CSV table of C-alpha atoms in Angstrom, one decimal:
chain,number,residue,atom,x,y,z
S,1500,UNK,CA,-7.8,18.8,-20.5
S,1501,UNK,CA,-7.0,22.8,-20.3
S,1502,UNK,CA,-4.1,24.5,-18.3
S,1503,UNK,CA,-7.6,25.8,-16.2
S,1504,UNK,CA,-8.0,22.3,-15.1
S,1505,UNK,CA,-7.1,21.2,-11.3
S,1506,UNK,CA,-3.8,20.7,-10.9
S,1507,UNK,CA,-3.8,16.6,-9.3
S,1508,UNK,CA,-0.9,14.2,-9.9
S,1509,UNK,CA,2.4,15.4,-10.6
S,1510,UNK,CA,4.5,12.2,-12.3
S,1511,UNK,CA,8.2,12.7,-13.5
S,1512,UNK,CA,9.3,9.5,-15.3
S,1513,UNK,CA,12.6,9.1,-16.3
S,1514,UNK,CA,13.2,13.1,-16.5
S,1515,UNK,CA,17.1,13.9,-17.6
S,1516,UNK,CA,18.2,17.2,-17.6
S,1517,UNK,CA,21.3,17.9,-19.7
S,1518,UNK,CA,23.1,21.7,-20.1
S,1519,UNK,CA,25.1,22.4,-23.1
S,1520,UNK,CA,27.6,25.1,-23.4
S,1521,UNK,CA,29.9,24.4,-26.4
S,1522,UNK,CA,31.6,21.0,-25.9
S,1523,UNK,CA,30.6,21.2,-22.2
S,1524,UNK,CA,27.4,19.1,-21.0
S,1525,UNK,CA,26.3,19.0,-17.7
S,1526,UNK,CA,24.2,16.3,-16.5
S,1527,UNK,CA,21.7,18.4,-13.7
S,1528,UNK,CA,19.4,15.5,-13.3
S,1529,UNK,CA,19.8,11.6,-14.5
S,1530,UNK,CA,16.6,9.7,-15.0
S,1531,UNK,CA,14.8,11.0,-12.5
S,1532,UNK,CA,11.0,9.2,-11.4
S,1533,UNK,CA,9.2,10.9,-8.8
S,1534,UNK,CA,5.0,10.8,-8.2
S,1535,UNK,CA,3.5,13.8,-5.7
S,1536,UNK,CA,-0.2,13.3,-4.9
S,1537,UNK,CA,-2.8,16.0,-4.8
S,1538,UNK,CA,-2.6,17.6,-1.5
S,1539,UNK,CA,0.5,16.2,-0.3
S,1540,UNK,CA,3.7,17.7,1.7
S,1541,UNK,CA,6.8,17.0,-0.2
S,1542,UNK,CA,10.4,18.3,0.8
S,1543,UNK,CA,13.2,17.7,-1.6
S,1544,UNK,CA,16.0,17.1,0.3
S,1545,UNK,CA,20.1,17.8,-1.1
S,1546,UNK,CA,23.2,19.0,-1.1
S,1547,UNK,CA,24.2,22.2,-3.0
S,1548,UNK,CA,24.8,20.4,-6.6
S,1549,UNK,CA,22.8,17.8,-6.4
S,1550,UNK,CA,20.0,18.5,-8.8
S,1551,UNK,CA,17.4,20.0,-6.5
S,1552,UNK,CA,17.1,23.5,-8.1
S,1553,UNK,CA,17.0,22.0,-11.4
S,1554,UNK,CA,13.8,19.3,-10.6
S,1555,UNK,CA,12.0,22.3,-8.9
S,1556,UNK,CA,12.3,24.5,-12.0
S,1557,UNK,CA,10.8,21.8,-13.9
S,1558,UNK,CA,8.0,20.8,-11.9
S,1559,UNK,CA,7.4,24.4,-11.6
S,1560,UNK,CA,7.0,25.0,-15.3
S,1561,UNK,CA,10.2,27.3,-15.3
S,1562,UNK,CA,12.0,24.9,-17.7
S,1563,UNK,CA,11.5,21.4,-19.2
S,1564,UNK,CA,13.3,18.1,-19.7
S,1565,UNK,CA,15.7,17.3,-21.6
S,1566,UNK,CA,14.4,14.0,-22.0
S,1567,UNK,CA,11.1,12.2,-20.1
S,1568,UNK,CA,7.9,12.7,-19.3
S,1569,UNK,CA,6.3,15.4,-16.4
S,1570,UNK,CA,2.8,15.2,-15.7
S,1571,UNK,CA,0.8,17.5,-14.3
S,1572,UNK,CA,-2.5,16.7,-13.6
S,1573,UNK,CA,-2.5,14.2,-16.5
S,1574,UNK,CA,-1.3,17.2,-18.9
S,1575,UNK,CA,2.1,16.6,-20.5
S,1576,UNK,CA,3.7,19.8,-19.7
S,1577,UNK,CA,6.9,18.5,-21.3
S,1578,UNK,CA,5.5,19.2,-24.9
S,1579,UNK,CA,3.7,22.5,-23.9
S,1580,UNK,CA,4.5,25.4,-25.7
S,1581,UNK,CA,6.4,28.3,-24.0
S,1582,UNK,CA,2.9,30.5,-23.9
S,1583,UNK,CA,1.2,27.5,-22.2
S,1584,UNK,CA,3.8,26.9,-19.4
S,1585,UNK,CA,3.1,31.0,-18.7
S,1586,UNK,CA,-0.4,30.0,-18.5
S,1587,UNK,CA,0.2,27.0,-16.1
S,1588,UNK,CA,3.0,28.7,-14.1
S,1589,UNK,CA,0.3,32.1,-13.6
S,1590,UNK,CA,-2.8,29.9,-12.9
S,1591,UNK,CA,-1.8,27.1,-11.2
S,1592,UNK,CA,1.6,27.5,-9.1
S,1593,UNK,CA,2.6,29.6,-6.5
S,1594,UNK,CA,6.5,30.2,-6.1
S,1595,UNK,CA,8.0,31.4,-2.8
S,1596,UNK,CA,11.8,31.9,-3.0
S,1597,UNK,CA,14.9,32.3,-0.5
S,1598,UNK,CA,15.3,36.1,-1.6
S,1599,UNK,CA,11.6,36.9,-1.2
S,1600,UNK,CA,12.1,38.7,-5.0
S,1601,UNK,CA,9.7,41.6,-3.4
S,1602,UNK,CA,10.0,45.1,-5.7
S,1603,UNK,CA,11.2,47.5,-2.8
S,1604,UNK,CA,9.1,50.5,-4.4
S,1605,UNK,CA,5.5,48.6,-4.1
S,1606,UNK,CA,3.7,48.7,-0.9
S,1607,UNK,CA,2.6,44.7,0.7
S,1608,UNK,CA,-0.7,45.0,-1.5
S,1609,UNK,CA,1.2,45.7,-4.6
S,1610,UNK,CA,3.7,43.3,-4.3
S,1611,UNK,CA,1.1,40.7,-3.9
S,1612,UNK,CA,-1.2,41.7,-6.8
S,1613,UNK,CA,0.9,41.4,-9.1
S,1614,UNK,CA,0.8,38.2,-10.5
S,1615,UNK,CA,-3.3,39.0,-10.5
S,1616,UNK,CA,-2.3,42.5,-12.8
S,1617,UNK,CA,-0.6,39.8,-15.4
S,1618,UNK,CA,-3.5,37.8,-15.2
S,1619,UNK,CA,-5.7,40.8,-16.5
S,1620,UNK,CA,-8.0,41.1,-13.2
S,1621,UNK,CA,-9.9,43.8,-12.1
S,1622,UNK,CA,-8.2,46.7,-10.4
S,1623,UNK,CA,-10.3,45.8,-7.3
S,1624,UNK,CA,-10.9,42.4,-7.3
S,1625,UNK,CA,-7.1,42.0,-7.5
S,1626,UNK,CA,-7.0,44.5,-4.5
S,1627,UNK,CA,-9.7,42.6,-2.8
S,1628,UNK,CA,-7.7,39.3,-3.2
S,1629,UNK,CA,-4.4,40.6,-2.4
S,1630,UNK,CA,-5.6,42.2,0.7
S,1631,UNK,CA,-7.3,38.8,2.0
S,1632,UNK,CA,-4.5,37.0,1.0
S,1633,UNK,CA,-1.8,39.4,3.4
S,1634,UNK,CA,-4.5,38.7,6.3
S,1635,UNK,CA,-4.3,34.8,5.7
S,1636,UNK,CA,-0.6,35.4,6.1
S,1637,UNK,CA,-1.2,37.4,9.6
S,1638,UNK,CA,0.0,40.7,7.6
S,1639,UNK,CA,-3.4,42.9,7.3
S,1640,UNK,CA,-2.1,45.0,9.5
S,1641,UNK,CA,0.9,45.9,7.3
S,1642,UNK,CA,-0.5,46.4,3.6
S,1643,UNK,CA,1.1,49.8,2.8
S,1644,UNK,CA,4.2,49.1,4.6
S,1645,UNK,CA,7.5,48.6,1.6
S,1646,UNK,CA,9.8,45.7,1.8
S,1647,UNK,CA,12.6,48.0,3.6
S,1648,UNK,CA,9.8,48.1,6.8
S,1649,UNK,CA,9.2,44.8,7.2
S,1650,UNK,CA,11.6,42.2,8.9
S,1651,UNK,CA,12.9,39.4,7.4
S,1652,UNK,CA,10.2,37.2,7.9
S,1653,UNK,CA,7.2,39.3,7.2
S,1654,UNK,CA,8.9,40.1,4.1
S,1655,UNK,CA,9.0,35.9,3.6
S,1656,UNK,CA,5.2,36.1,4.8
S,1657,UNK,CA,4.6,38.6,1.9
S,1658,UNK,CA,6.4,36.3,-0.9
S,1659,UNK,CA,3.6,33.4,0.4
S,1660,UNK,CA,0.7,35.7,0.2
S,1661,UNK,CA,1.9,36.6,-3.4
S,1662,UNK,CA,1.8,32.9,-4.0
S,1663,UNK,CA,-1.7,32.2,-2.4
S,1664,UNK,CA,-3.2,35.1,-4.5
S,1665,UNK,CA,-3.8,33.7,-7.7
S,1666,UNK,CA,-5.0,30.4,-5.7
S,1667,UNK,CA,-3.3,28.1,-6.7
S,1668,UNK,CA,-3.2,24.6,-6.3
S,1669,UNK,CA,0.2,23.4,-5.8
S,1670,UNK,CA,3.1,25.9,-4.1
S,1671,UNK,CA,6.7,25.5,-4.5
S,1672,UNK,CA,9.1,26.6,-2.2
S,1673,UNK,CA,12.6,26.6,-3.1
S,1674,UNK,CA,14.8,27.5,0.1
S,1675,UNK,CA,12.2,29.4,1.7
S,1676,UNK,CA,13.9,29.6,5.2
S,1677,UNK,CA,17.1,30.3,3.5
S,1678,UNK,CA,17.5,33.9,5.2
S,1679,UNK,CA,15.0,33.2,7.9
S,1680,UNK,CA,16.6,33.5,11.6
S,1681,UNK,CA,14.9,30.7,13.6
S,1682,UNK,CA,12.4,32.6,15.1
S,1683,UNK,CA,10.4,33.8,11.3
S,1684,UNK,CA,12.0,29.6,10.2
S,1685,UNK,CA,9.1,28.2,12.6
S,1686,UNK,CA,6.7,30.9,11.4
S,1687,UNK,CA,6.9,30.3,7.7
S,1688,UNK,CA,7.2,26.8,8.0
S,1689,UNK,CA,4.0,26.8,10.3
S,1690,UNK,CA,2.4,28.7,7.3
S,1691,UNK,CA,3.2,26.0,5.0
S,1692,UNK,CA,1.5,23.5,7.7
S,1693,UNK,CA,-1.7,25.2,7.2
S,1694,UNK,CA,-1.5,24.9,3.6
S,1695,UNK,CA,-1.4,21.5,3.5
S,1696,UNK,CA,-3.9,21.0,5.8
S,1697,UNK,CA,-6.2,23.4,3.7
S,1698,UNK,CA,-5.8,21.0,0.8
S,1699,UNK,CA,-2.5,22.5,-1.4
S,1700,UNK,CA,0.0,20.5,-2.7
S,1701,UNK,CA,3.2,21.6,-1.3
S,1702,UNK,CA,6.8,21.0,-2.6
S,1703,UNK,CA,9.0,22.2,-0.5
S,1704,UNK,CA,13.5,22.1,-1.6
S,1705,UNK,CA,15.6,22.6,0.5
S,1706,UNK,CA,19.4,21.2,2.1
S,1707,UNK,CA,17.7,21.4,5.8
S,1708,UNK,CA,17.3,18.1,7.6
S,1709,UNK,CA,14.9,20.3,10.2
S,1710,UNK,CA,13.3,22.1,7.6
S,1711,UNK,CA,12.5,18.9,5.4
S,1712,UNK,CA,11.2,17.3,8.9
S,1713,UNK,CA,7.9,19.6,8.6
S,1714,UNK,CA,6.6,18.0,5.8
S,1715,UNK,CA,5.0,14.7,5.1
S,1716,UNK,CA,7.3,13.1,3.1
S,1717,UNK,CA,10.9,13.8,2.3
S,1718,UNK,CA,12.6,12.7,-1.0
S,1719,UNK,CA,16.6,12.8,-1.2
S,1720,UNK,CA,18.6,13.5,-4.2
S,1721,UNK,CA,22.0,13.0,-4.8
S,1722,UNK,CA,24.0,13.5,-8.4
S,1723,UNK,CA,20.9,14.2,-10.2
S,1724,UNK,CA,19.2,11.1,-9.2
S,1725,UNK,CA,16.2,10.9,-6.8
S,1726,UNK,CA,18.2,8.6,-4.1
S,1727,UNK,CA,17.6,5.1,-3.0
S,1728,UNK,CA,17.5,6.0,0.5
S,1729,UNK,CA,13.7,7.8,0.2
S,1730,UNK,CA,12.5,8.9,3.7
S,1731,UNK,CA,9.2,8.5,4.6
């Protein structure tokens, strides 16, 4: 299997994530097991400390375990070099943040094409797909507007077309409604909605019992440990 394969299963089994700094270790996560299906909608539910920023960087390629095994799609991404995890991270995930991480000199469409520019696509194929993408996300109106004249939300709704571009198969959202007034919460999260229902696997973290209610599943963790109290 390549990193160009479909992205199915993800399976963490007893993943530990341990940070050193001198004499200091922190323990982030403590033998953590945790299985996502292919197409499912998955929050990740916790306080602030509790390991849920740490587990989303892993299964998002950003980092790997300190000890354990991830999965993805039957691929051991825990022995991948740092090369293939770029690979995997640009080909297969899209991210969607709390601060939107939009470059404030680049129109909509350019913010959105990049990850397509460090793919190595076409000038206008990568136009082409960023401009569908913005018009998936109800913004293709609003392609040569900057960052500073959007609102809040569209700005979010930017960050998810940027993630949908490279058409990926899984999407991680790590606080996504962070800095969303209520109004642009129910819109993003409604985006998410139709995600899942258009076959992504979505992993959505966040501390927000309403926010976590959207999806299909909710997972707690606590103290770096996926919690016994799993909500269906």
């Amino acid at each position: 299997m390549t990193v160009d394969d479909t992205v199915q299963n993800l399976v963490l089994r007893d993943v530990t994530k341990v940070y050193r700094t001198g004499d200091l270790e922190v323990h982030a996560l403590r033998g953590v097991d945790l299985e996502v299906a292919e197409g499912d909608f998955v929050a990740i539910m916790g306080p602030s400390g509790s390991g849920k920023s740490t587990l989303m960087h892993i299964l998002g390629c950003l980092d790997i375990p300190s000890a354990g095994t991830y999965e993805l799609g039957g691929l051991d991404v825990s022995q991948m070099t740092e090369r293939s995890l770029a690979q995997v991270r640009n080909a297969r995930i899209g991210f969607v943040f709390q601060q939107f991480n939009l470059l404030a000199s680049m129109t909509a469409l350019r913010n959105v094409e990049l990850p397509l520019v460090y793919g190595g696509v076409p000038r206008q194929e990568r136009r082409d797909r960023a401009a569908e993408a913005l018009g998936r996300v109800g913004l293709g109106d609003r392609l040569d507007h900057r960052p500073n004249q959007l609102s809040g939300g569209q700005q979010q709704r930017v960050s998810v077309a940027r993630a949908l571009v490279t058409e990926p198969d899984l999407i991680l959202a790590d606080e996504p409604t962070g800095n969303l007034d209520s109004v642009a919460t129910r819109d993003v999260l409604g985006l998410f909605q139709e995600l899942h229902s258009a076959g992504h696997t979505v992993l959505l973290i966040t501390h927000e019992a309403d926010v976590a209610a959207q999806a299909s599943r909710t997972v707690l963790i606590r103290d770096g440990r996926i919690s016994t109290g799993e909500v269906a």
